[in-house]
Amino acid sequence: MKIYDWHTGPYPARVRIAVAEKKLQSQVRFVSVDLRKGEHKTPEFLAKNYSGTLPVLELDDGTFIAECTAITEYLDALDGVPTLTGRTPREKGMIHMMSKRAELELLDAISVYFHHATPGLGPDVEVYQNAEWGFRQCDKAIRGMHYFEDILKKQPFIAGEIFSMADITVIGGLIFAQLVNLPVPAECAALQAWYDRMQERPSVQNRVTMSKPAEASS
Ligand code: GTS
């Protein structure tokens, strides 16, 4: 399998964490796509993923699977022992809901803020920006952090009692928050404590070095 990837990207990090959690490193070859150069908007790349985003999984039969959740579901199902996306119908439903909520309320909101209210990937890539929309999404992400604070006051993981894809999505959100200098609010102590715990997981610690291209400096 190949994964089209950018080593500092918060979304690709989600899939690299899933790869490590599933111990699939030896089965994956990472192919670096430089977002700052707009390599994800070329016709060649758009043929792999219509949305022009990373990551993308390419199977050995030439099938392309985009979207972090879809890739994670594929990887998790490979060995017949799902550990990230749920075993029972209830677990599956809860994990899917909480992962989607983490995208809507946190990670995607920060991404919009980055692309619209900051220089983002630079003028050659950011062809349309709407700063007001970006700042609104920043406020939404901060509200999202408070939502996950309330969740984590009641349970050890985002979707309940076990680590799952939903945790990985919130981790992606907080990685992106750090990149745009958006700190976890001081009053969100449970969220910060959970994040500190998450950073002790080898999959999270090794997420950058796993795919960093030799020539990349940042
Ligand atoms: N919904 C997609 C998913 O879950 O895979 C979003 C993917 C996404 O936005 N990826 C970012 C991207 O390609 C990668 S990164 O920001 O984390 O590095 N952004 C480039 C762009 O131009 O939107």
Coordinates of N, CA and C and ligand atoms in Angstrom, one line a residue:
M1 N 0.9 -1.2 0.0 CA 0.0 0.0 0.0 C 0.9 1.2 0.0
K2 N 0.4 2.3 -0.6 CA 1.1 3.6 -0.6 C 0.2 4.6 0.1
I3 N 0.8 5.5 0.9 CA 0.0 6.6 1.4 C 0.6 7.9 1.0
Y4 N -0.2 8.7 0.3 CA 0.3 10.1 -0.1 C 0.1 10.9 1.1
D5 N 1.2 11.7 1.5 CA 1.3 12.1 2.8 C 2.1 13.4 2.9
W6 N 1.9 14.2 3.9 CA 2.9 15.3 4.2 C 3.2 15.3 5.7
H7 N 4.5 15.2 6.0 CA 4.9 14.7 7.4 C 4.5 15.6 8.5
T8 N 4.2 16.9 8.3 CA 3.8 17.8 9.4 C 2.3 18.0 9.4
G9 N 1.6 17.5 8.4 CA 0.1 17.8 8.3 C -0.7 17.1 9.3
P10 N -1.6 17.8 10.0 CA -2.5 17.2 11.0 C -3.4 16.1 10.5
Y11 N -3.9 16.2 9.3 CA -4.8 15.2 8.8 C -4.0 13.9 8.4
P12 N -2.9 14.0 7.7 CA -2.1 12.8 7.4 C -1.6 12.2 8.7
A13 N -1.4 13.0 9.8 CA -0.9 12.5 11.1 C -2.0 11.5 11.6
R14 N -3.2 11.8 11.3 CA -4.3 10.8 11.8 C -4.1 9.4 11.3
V15 N -3.8 9.4 10.0 CA -3.6 8.1 9.3 C -2.3 7.4 9.8
R16 N -1.3 8.2 10.0 CA 0.0 7.6 10.4 C -0.2 7.0 11.8
I17 N -1.0 7.7 12.7 CA -1.2 7.2 14.0 C -2.0 5.9 13.9
A18 N -3.0 5.8 13.0 CA -3.7 4.6 12.8 C -2.8 3.5 12.2
V19 N -1.9 3.8 11.3 CA -1.0 2.8 10.8 C -0.2 2.2 11.9
A20 N 0.3 3.1 12.8 CA 1.2 2.6 13.9 C 0.3 1.8 14.9
E21 N -0.9 2.3 15.2 CA -1.7 1.5 16.2 C -2.0 0.1 15.7
K22 N -2.1 0.0 14.3 CA -2.4 -1.3 13.7 C -1.1 -2.1 13.4
K23 N 0.0 -1.5 13.7 CA 1.3 -2.1 13.4 C 1.5 -2.5 11.9
L24 N 1.1 -1.5 11.1 CA 1.2 -1.8 9.6 C 2.3 -1.1 8.9
Q25 N 3.3 -0.5 9.7 CA 4.3 0.3 9.1 C 5.0 -0.4 8.0
S26 N 5.3 -1.7 8.2 CA 6.1 -2.4 7.2 C 5.3 -2.7 5.9
Q27 N 4.0 -2.5 5.9 CA 3.2 -2.7 4.7 C 2.9 -1.5 3.9
V28 N 3.4 -0.3 4.4 CA 3.0 1.0 3.8 C 4.3 1.7 3.3
R29 N 4.2 2.3 2.1 CA 5.2 3.2 1.6 C 4.6 4.6 1.6
F30 N 5.3 5.5 2.3 CA 4.8 6.9 2.3 C 5.3 7.7 1.1
V31 N 4.5 8.4 0.4 CA 4.9 9.2 -0.7 C 4.6 10.6 -0.4
S32 N 5.7 11.4 -0.3 CA 5.5 12.8 0.1 C 4.9 13.7 -1.0
V33 N 3.9 14.5 -0.6 CA 3.3 15.5 -1.5 C 3.5 16.8 -0.8
D34 N 4.2 17.7 -1.5 CA 4.5 19.0 -0.8 C 3.3 20.0 -0.9
L35 N 2.6 20.2 0.2 CA 1.4 21.1 0.1 C 1.8 22.5 -0.1
R36 N 3.0 22.9 0.4 CA 3.4 24.3 0.3 C 3.7 24.7 -1.2
K37 N 4.0 23.6 -2.0 CA 4.3 23.9 -3.4 C 3.0 23.6 -4.2
G38 N 1.9 23.3 -3.5 CA 0.6 23.0 -4.2 C 0.6 21.7 -5.0
E39 N 1.5 20.8 -4.6 CA 1.5 19.5 -5.4 C 0.2 18.7 -5.3
H40 N -0.6 19.1 -4.3 CA -1.9 18.4 -4.1 C -3.0 19.0 -5.0
K41 N -2.7 20.0 -5.8 CA -3.7 20.6 -6.7 C -3.4 20.4 -8.2
T42 N -2.4 19.5 -8.4 CA -2.0 19.2 -9.8 C -3.0 18.3 -10.4
P43 N -3.2 18.3 -11.7 CA -4.2 17.3 -12.4 C -3.8 15.9 -12.0
E44 N -2.5 15.5 -11.9 CA -2.1 14.2 -11.6 C -2.7 13.8 -10.2
F45 N -2.5 14.7 -9.2 CA -3.0 14.4 -7.9 C -4.5 14.4 -7.8
L46 N -5.1 15.3 -8.5 CA -6.6 15.4 -8.4 C -7.2 14.2 -9.0
A47 N -6.5 13.5 -9.9 CA -7.0 12.2 -10.5 C -7.0 11.1 -9.4
K48 N -6.2 11.3 -8.4 CA -6.2 10.3 -7.3 C -7.2 10.7 -6.3
N49 N -7.4 12.0 -6.0 CA -8.4 12.4 -5.0 C -9.0 13.7 -5.5
Y50 N -10.2 13.6 -5.9 CA -11.0 14.7 -6.4 C -10.9 16.0 -5.5
S51 N -10.9 15.7 -4.2 CA -10.9 16.9 -3.3 C -9.6 17.6 -3.2
G52 N -8.5 17.0 -3.7 CA -7.2 17.7 -3.7 C -6.7 17.8 -2.3
T53 N -6.8 16.8 -1.5 CA -6.3 16.8 -0.1 C -5.6 15.6 0.2
L54 N -4.8 15.7 1.3 CA -4.0 14.6 1.8 C -4.7 14.1 3.1
P55 N -4.5 12.9 3.5 CA -3.8 11.8 2.9 C -4.7 11.1 1.9
V56 N -4.1 10.3 1.1 CA -4.8 9.3 0.2 C -4.0 8.0 0.3
L57 N -4.9 6.9 0.4 CA -4.3 5.6 0.4 C -4.5 5.0 -1.0
E58 N -3.4 4.4 -1.5 CA -3.5 3.7 -2.8 C -3.3 2.2 -2.5
L59 N -4.2 1.4 -2.9 CA -4.1 -0.1 -2.7 C -3.3 -0.7 -3.8
D60 N -2.8 -1.9 -3.6 CA -2.0 -2.5 -4.6 C -2.7 -2.8 -5.9
D61 N -4.1 -2.8 -5.9 CA -4.8 -3.0 -7.1 C -5.1 -1.6 -7.8
G62 N -4.6 -0.5 -7.3 CA -4.7 0.8 -7.9 C -5.9 1.6 -7.4
T63 N -6.7 1.0 -6.5 CA -7.8 1.8 -5.9 C -7.3 2.9 -5.0
F64 N -7.9 4.1 -5.1 CA -7.6 5.2 -4.2 C -8.7 5.4 -3.1
I65 N -8.2 5.5 -1.9 CA -9.2 5.8 -0.8 C -8.7 7.1 -0.1
A66 N -9.6 8.1 -0.2 CA -9.3 9.4 0.5 C -10.2 9.5 1.7
E67 N -10.0 10.5 2.5 CA -10.7 10.8 3.7 C -10.1 9.9 4.9
C68 N -9.7 10.6 5.9 CA -9.0 10.0 7.0 C -9.9 8.9 7.6
T69 N -11.2 9.2 7.8 CA -12.0 8.2 8.5 C -12.1 6.9 7.6
A70 N -12.3 7.1 6.3 CA -12.4 6.0 5.4 C -11.1 5.1 5.4
I71 N -10.0 5.8 5.3 CA -8.7 5.1 5.3 C -8.5 4.3 6.6
T72 N -8.9 5.0 7.7 CA -8.7 4.3 9.0 C -9.6 3.1 9.1
E73 N -10.9 3.3 8.6 CA -11.8 2.1 8.6 C -11.2 1.0 7.8
Y74 N -10.6 1.3 6.6 CA -10.0 0.2 5.8 C -8.9 -0.4 6.6
L75 N -8.0 0.3 7.1 CA -6.8 -0.2 7.8 C -7.2 -1.1 9.0
D76 N -8.3 -0.6 9.7 CA -8.7 -1.3 10.9 C -9.4 -2.6 10.6
A77 N -9.9 -2.7 9.4 CA -10.7 -3.9 9.0 C -9.8 -5.0 8.4
L78 N -8.5 -4.6 8.1 CA -7.6 -5.5 7.4 C -7.4 -6.9 8.1
D79 N -7.2 -6.8 9.4 CA -6.8 -8.0 10.1 C -8.1 -8.7 10.8
G80 N -9.2 -8.1 10.5 CA -10.5 -8.7 11.0 C -10.7 -8.5 12.5
V81 N -9.8 -7.7 13.1 CA -9.9 -7.4 14.6 C -9.9 -5.9 14.7
P82 N -11.0 -5.3 14.5 CA -11.1 -3.8 14.6 C -10.8 -3.3 16.0
T83 N -9.8 -2.4 16.2 CA -9.5 -1.9 17.5 C -9.8 -0.4 17.5
L84 N -9.9 0.2 16.4 CA -10.0 1.7 16.3 C -11.4 2.2 16.0
T85 N -12.2 1.4 15.3 CA -13.5 1.8 14.7 C -14.7 1.1 15.3
G86 N -14.5 0.3 16.3 CA -15.6 -0.3 17.1 C -15.8 -1.8 16.7
R87 N -16.2 -2.6 17.7 CA -16.4 -4.0 17.5 C -17.9 -4.2 17.5
T88 N -18.7 -3.6 18.4 CA -20.1 -3.8 18.4 C -20.8 -2.7 17.7
P89 N -22.1 -2.9 17.3 CA -22.8 -1.8 16.6 C -22.8 -0.5 17.4
R90 N -23.0 -0.7 18.8 CA -23.0 0.5 19.6 C -21.6 1.3 19.5
E91 N -20.6 0.5 19.7 CA -19.2 1.1 19.6 C -19.0 1.8 18.3
K92 N -19.4 1.1 17.2 CA -19.2 1.7 15.9 C -19.9 3.0 15.7
G93 N -21.2 3.0 16.2 CA -22.0 4.2 16.1 C -21.4 5.3 16.9
M94 N -21.0 5.1 18.1 CA -20.5 6.1 19.0 C -19.2 6.7 18.4
I95 N -18.3 5.8 17.9 CA -17.0 6.2 17.5 C -17.2 7.1 16.2
H96 N -18.1 6.6 15.3 CA -18.3 7.4 14.1 C -18.8 8.7 14.4
M97 N -19.8 8.8 15.3 CA -20.4 10.1 15.7 C -19.4 11.0 16.3
M98 N -18.6 10.5 17.2 CA -17.7 11.4 17.9 C -16.5 11.8 17.0
S99 N -16.1 10.9 16.1 CA -15.1 11.3 15.2 C -15.6 12.4 14.2
K100 N -16.8 12.2 13.7 CA -17.4 13.3 12.9 C -17.5 14.6 13.6
R101 N -18.0 14.5 14.9 CA -18.1 15.7 15.7 C -16.8 16.4 15.9
A102 N -15.7 15.6 16.1 CA -14.4 16.1 16.3 C -13.9 16.9 15.0
E103 N -14.3 16.3 13.8 CA -14.0 17.0 12.6 C -14.8 18.3 12.5
L104 N -16.1 18.2 12.7 CA -17.0 19.4 12.5 C -16.7 20.5 13.5
E105 N -16.5 20.1 14.7 CA -16.4 21.1 15.8 C -15.0 21.6 16.1
L106 N -14.0 20.8 15.6 CA -12.6 21.2 16.0 C -11.7 21.2 14.8
L107 N -11.4 20.0 14.3 CA -10.3 19.9 13.3 C -10.6 20.7 12.0
D108 N -11.8 20.5 11.4 CA -12.1 21.2 10.2 C -12.2 22.7 10.4
A109 N -12.7 23.0 11.6 CA -12.9 24.5 11.9 C -11.5 25.1 12.0
I110 N -10.5 24.4 12.6 CA -9.2 25.0 12.7 C -8.6 25.1 11.3
S111 N -8.9 24.1 10.5 CA -8.4 24.1 9.1 C -8.9 25.3 8.3
V112 N -10.2 25.6 8.5 CA -10.8 26.7 7.8 C -10.1 28.0 8.3
Y113 N -9.9 28.1 9.6 CA -9.2 29.3 10.2 C -7.9 29.4 9.5
F114 N -7.1 28.3 9.5 CA -5.8 28.4 8.9 C -5.8 28.8 7.4
H115 N -6.7 28.3 6.6 CA -6.7 28.6 5.2 C -7.3 30.0 4.9
H116 N -8.1 30.5 5.8 CA -8.8 31.7 5.5 C -8.4 33.0 6.3
A117 N -7.9 32.7 7.5 CA -7.6 33.9 8.4 C -6.1 34.0 8.7
T118 N -5.3 33.1 8.1 CA -3.8 33.2 8.3 C -3.2 33.1 6.8
P119 N -2.0 33.3 6.6 CA -1.4 33.1 5.3 C -1.6 31.7 4.8
G120 N -1.9 30.7 5.6 CA -2.1 29.4 5.2 C -0.9 28.8 4.5
L121 N -1.2 28.2 3.3 CA -0.1 27.6 2.5 C 0.6 28.6 1.6
G122 N 0.2 29.8 1.7 CA 0.9 30.9 0.8 C 0.0 31.3 -0.3
P123 N 0.3 32.4 -0.9 CA -0.6 33.0 -1.9 C -0.8 32.2 -3.2
D124 N 0.2 31.4 -3.5 CA 0.0 30.5 -4.7 C -1.0 29.4 -4.5
V125 N -1.2 29.0 -3.3 CA -2.1 27.9 -3.0 C -3.5 28.4 -2.5
E126 N -3.4 29.5 -1.7 CA -4.7 30.0 -1.1 C -5.3 31.0 -2.1
V127 N -6.0 30.5 -3.1 CA -6.5 31.4 -4.1 C -7.7 32.2 -3.7
Y128 N -8.4 31.7 -2.7 CA -9.6 32.5 -2.2 C -9.5 32.4 -0.7
Q129 N -9.6 33.6 -0.1 CA -9.6 33.6 1.4 C -10.7 34.5 1.9
N130 N -11.4 34.1 3.0 CA -12.5 34.9 3.6 C -12.1 35.0 5.1
A131 N -11.5 36.0 5.5 CA -10.9 36.1 6.9 C -12.0 36.0 7.9
E132 N -13.2 36.7 7.6 CA -14.3 36.7 8.6 C -14.7 35.3 8.9
W133 N -14.9 34.5 7.8 CA -15.3 33.1 8.0 C -14.3 32.4 8.8
G134 N -13.0 32.6 8.5 CA -11.9 32.0 9.2 C -12.0 32.2 10.7
F135 N -12.2 33.5 11.1 CA -12.2 33.8 12.5 C -13.4 33.2 13.2
R136 N -14.5 33.2 12.5 CA -15.7 32.5 13.0 C -15.4 31.0 13.3
Q137 N -14.7 30.4 12.4 CA -14.4 29.0 12.6 C -13.4 28.8 13.8
C138 N -12.6 29.8 14.0 CA -11.6 29.7 15.1 C -12.5 29.8 16.4
D139 N -13.4 30.6 16.5 CA -14.3 30.7 17.7 C -15.0 29.3 17.9
K140 N -15.5 28.8 16.7 CA -16.2 27.5 16.8 C -15.2 26.4 17.4
A141 N -14.0 26.4 16.9 CA -13.0 25.4 17.4 C -12.8 25.6 18.9
I142 N -12.8 26.8 19.4 CA -12.6 27.0 20.9 C -13.8 26.5 21.6
R143 N -15.0 26.7 21.0 CA -16.2 26.1 21.7 C -16.1 24.6 21.6
G144 N -15.6 24.1 20.5 CA -15.4 22.6 20.4 C -14.5 22.1 21.5
M145 N -13.4 22.8 21.8 CA -12.5 22.3 22.9 C -13.3 22.2 24.2
H146 N -14.2 23.2 24.5 CA -14.9 23.2 25.7 C -15.9 22.0 25.7
Y147 N -16.4 21.7 24.5 CA -17.3 20.5 24.4 C -16.6 19.2 24.8
F148 N -15.4 19.1 24.2 CA -14.6 17.9 24.5 C -14.1 17.9 25.9
E149 N -13.9 19.0 26.5 CA -13.6 19.1 28.0 C -14.7 18.5 28.8
D150 N -15.9 18.8 28.4 CA -17.1 18.3 29.2 C -17.2 16.7 29.0
I151 N -16.9 16.3 27.8 CA -16.9 14.8 27.5 C -15.8 14.1 28.4
L152 N -14.6 14.7 28.4 CA -13.5 14.0 29.0 C -13.5 14.2 30.6
K153 N -14.4 15.0 31.1 CA -14.6 15.0 32.5 C -15.4 13.8 33.0
K154 N -16.1 13.2 32.0 CA -17.0 12.1 32.3 C -16.5 10.7 31.9
Q155 N -15.5 10.7 31.0 CA -15.1 9.4 30.5 C -13.6 9.5 30.0
P156 N -12.9 8.4 30.0 CA -11.4 8.4 29.7 C -11.1 8.7 28.3
F157 N -12.0 8.4 27.3 CA -11.7 8.5 25.9 C -12.8 9.3 25.2
I158 N -12.6 9.8 24.1 CA -13.6 10.6 23.4 C -14.9 9.9 23.1
A159 N -14.8 8.6 22.8 CA -16.0 7.9 22.5 C -16.4 6.9 23.6
G160 N -15.8 7.0 24.8 CA -16.2 6.1 25.9 C -15.0 5.6 26.6
E161 N -15.0 4.3 26.7 CA -14.0 3.6 27.6 C -12.8 3.1 26.9
I162 N -12.8 3.2 25.6 CA -11.6 2.7 24.8 C -11.0 3.7 23.9
F163 N -9.7 3.7 23.7 CA -9.1 4.5 22.6 C -9.6 4.1 21.3
S164 N -9.9 5.1 20.4 CA -10.5 4.9 19.1 C -10.1 5.9 18.1
M165 N -10.7 5.7 16.9 CA -10.5 6.7 15.8 C -11.0 8.1 16.3
A166 N -11.9 8.2 17.2 CA -12.4 9.5 17.6 C -11.3 10.2 18.4
D167 N -10.6 9.5 19.2 CA -9.4 10.1 19.9 C -8.4 10.6 18.9
I168 N -8.2 9.8 17.8 CA -7.2 10.2 16.8 C -7.6 11.5 16.2
T169 N -8.9 11.6 15.9 CA -9.4 12.9 15.3 C -9.2 14.1 16.2
V170 N -9.5 13.9 17.4 CA -9.3 15.1 18.3 C -7.8 15.4 18.5
I171 N -7.0 14.3 18.5 CA -5.5 14.5 18.5 C -5.1 15.4 17.3
G172 N -5.7 15.0 16.1 CA -5.4 15.8 14.9 C -5.8 17.3 15.1
G173 N -6.9 17.5 15.7 CA -7.4 18.8 16.0 C -6.4 19.6 16.9
L174 N -5.9 19.0 17.9 CA -5.0 19.7 18.8 C -3.6 19.8 18.2
I175 N -3.2 18.9 17.3 CA -2.0 19.1 16.5 C -2.1 20.4 15.7
F176 N -3.3 20.5 15.0 CA -3.5 21.7 14.1 C -3.6 22.9 15.0
A177 N -4.2 22.8 16.1 CA -4.3 24.0 17.0 C -2.9 24.5 17.4
Q178 N -2.1 23.6 17.7 CA -0.7 24.0 18.1 C 0.0 24.7 16.9
L179 N -0.2 24.2 15.7 CA 0.4 24.7 14.5 C 0.0 26.2 14.3
V180 N -1.3 26.5 14.6 CA -1.8 27.8 14.4 C -1.8 28.7 15.7
N181 N -1.0 28.2 16.7 CA -0.9 28.9 18.0 C -2.2 29.1 18.7
L182 N -3.0 28.1 18.7 CA -4.3 28.2 19.4 C -4.2 27.3 20.6
P183 N -3.9 27.8 21.8 CA -3.7 26.9 22.9 C -5.0 26.3 23.4
V184 N -4.9 25.2 24.1 CA -6.0 24.6 24.8 C -6.3 25.6 25.9
P185 N -7.6 26.1 26.1 CA -7.9 27.0 27.1 C -7.5 26.5 28.5
A186 N -7.0 27.4 29.4 CA -6.6 27.0 30.7 C -7.6 26.2 31.5
E187 N -8.9 26.6 31.2 CA -10.0 25.9 32.0 C -10.3 24.5 31.5
C188 N -9.7 24.2 30.4 CA -10.0 22.8 29.8 C -8.9 21.8 30.3
A189 N -8.9 21.6 31.6 CA -7.9 20.8 32.3 C -8.0 19.3 31.9
A190 N -9.3 18.8 31.8 CA -9.5 17.4 31.4 C -9.0 17.1 30.0
L191 N -9.3 18.1 29.1 CA -8.8 17.9 27.7 C -7.3 17.9 27.7
Q192 N -6.7 18.8 28.4 CA -5.2 18.9 28.4 C -4.6 17.6 29.0
A193 N -5.2 17.1 30.1 CA -4.7 15.9 30.7 C -4.8 14.7 29.8
W194 N -6.0 14.7 29.1 CA -6.2 13.6 28.1 C -5.1 13.7 27.0
Y195 N -4.9 14.9 26.5 CA -3.9 15.1 25.4 C -2.5 14.7 25.9
D196 N -2.1 15.1 27.1 CA -0.8 14.7 27.7 C -0.7 13.1 27.7
R197 N -1.8 12.5 28.0 CA -1.8 11.0 28.0 C -1.6 10.5 26.6
M198 N -2.4 11.1 25.7 CA -2.3 10.6 24.3 C -0.9 10.8 23.7
Q199 N -0.2 11.8 24.2 CA 1.2 12.0 23.6 C 2.2 11.0 24.1
E200 N 1.8 10.2 25.1 CA 2.7 9.1 25.6 C 2.5 7.9 24.7
R201 N 1.5 7.8 23.9 CA 1.4 6.7 23.0 C 2.4 6.7 21.9
P202 N 3.1 5.6 21.7 CA 4.2 5.5 20.7 C 3.7 5.9 19.3
S203 N 2.4 5.6 19.0 CA 1.9 6.0 17.7 C 1.8 7.5 17.5
V204 N 1.6 8.2 18.6 CA 1.5 9.6 18.5 C 2.9 10.2 18.5
Q205 N 3.8 9.7 19.3 CA 5.1 10.2 19.4 C 5.9 10.0 18.1
N206 N 5.7 8.9 17.4 CA 6.5 8.6 16.2 C 5.8 9.1 14.9
R207 N 4.7 9.9 15.1 CA 3.9 10.2 13.9 C 4.7 11.0 12.8
V208 N 5.6 11.8 13.2 CA 6.3 12.6 12.2 C 7.5 11.9 11.6
T209 N 8.3 11.3 12.4 CA 9.5 10.6 11.9 C 9.1 9.4 11.0
M210 N 7.9 8.8 11.2 CA 7.5 7.7 10.4 C 7.6 7.9 8.9
S211 N 7.3 9.2 8.5 CA 7.2 9.4 7.0 C 8.0 10.6 6.5
K212 N 8.8 11.2 7.4 CA 9.5 12.4 7.0 C 10.5 12.2 5.9
P213 N 10.3 12.9 4.8 CA 11.2 12.7 3.7 C 12.6 13.2 4.0
A214 N 13.7 12.5 3.6 CA 15.0 12.9 4.0 C 15.3 14.3 3.7
E215 N 14.8 14.9 2.6 CA 15.2 16.3 2.2 C 14.4 17.3 3.0
A216 N 13.3 16.9 3.7 CA 12.4 17.9 4.3 C 13.0 18.5 5.6
S217 N 12.9 19.8 5.7 CA 13.5 20.5 6.9 C 12.4 20.9 7.9
S218 N 11.1 20.9 7.5 CA 10.1 21.4 8.5 C 8.9 20.5 8.3
Ligands
GTS1 N1 -11.8 15.6 5.0 C1 -10.4 15.3 4.6 C2 -9.9 14.1 5.4 O1 -10.4 13.8 6.5 O2 -9.0 13.4 4.9 C3 -9.6 16.6 4.9 C4 -8.2 16.4 4.4 C5 -7.4 17.7 4.5 O3 -7.9 18.8 4.7 N2 -6.0 17.5 4.4 C6 -5.1 18.7 4.5 C7 -4.9 19.2 3.0 O4 -4.8 18.5 2.1 C8 -3.7 18.1 4.9 S1 -3.0 19.0 6.2 O5 -3.6 20.3 6.2 O6 -3.3 18.3 7.4 O7 -1.6 19.0 6.0 N3 -4.9 20.6 3.0 C9 -4.6 21.2 1.8 C10 -5.6 22.1 1.2 O8 -5.3 22.9 0.3 O9 -6.8 22.1 1.7

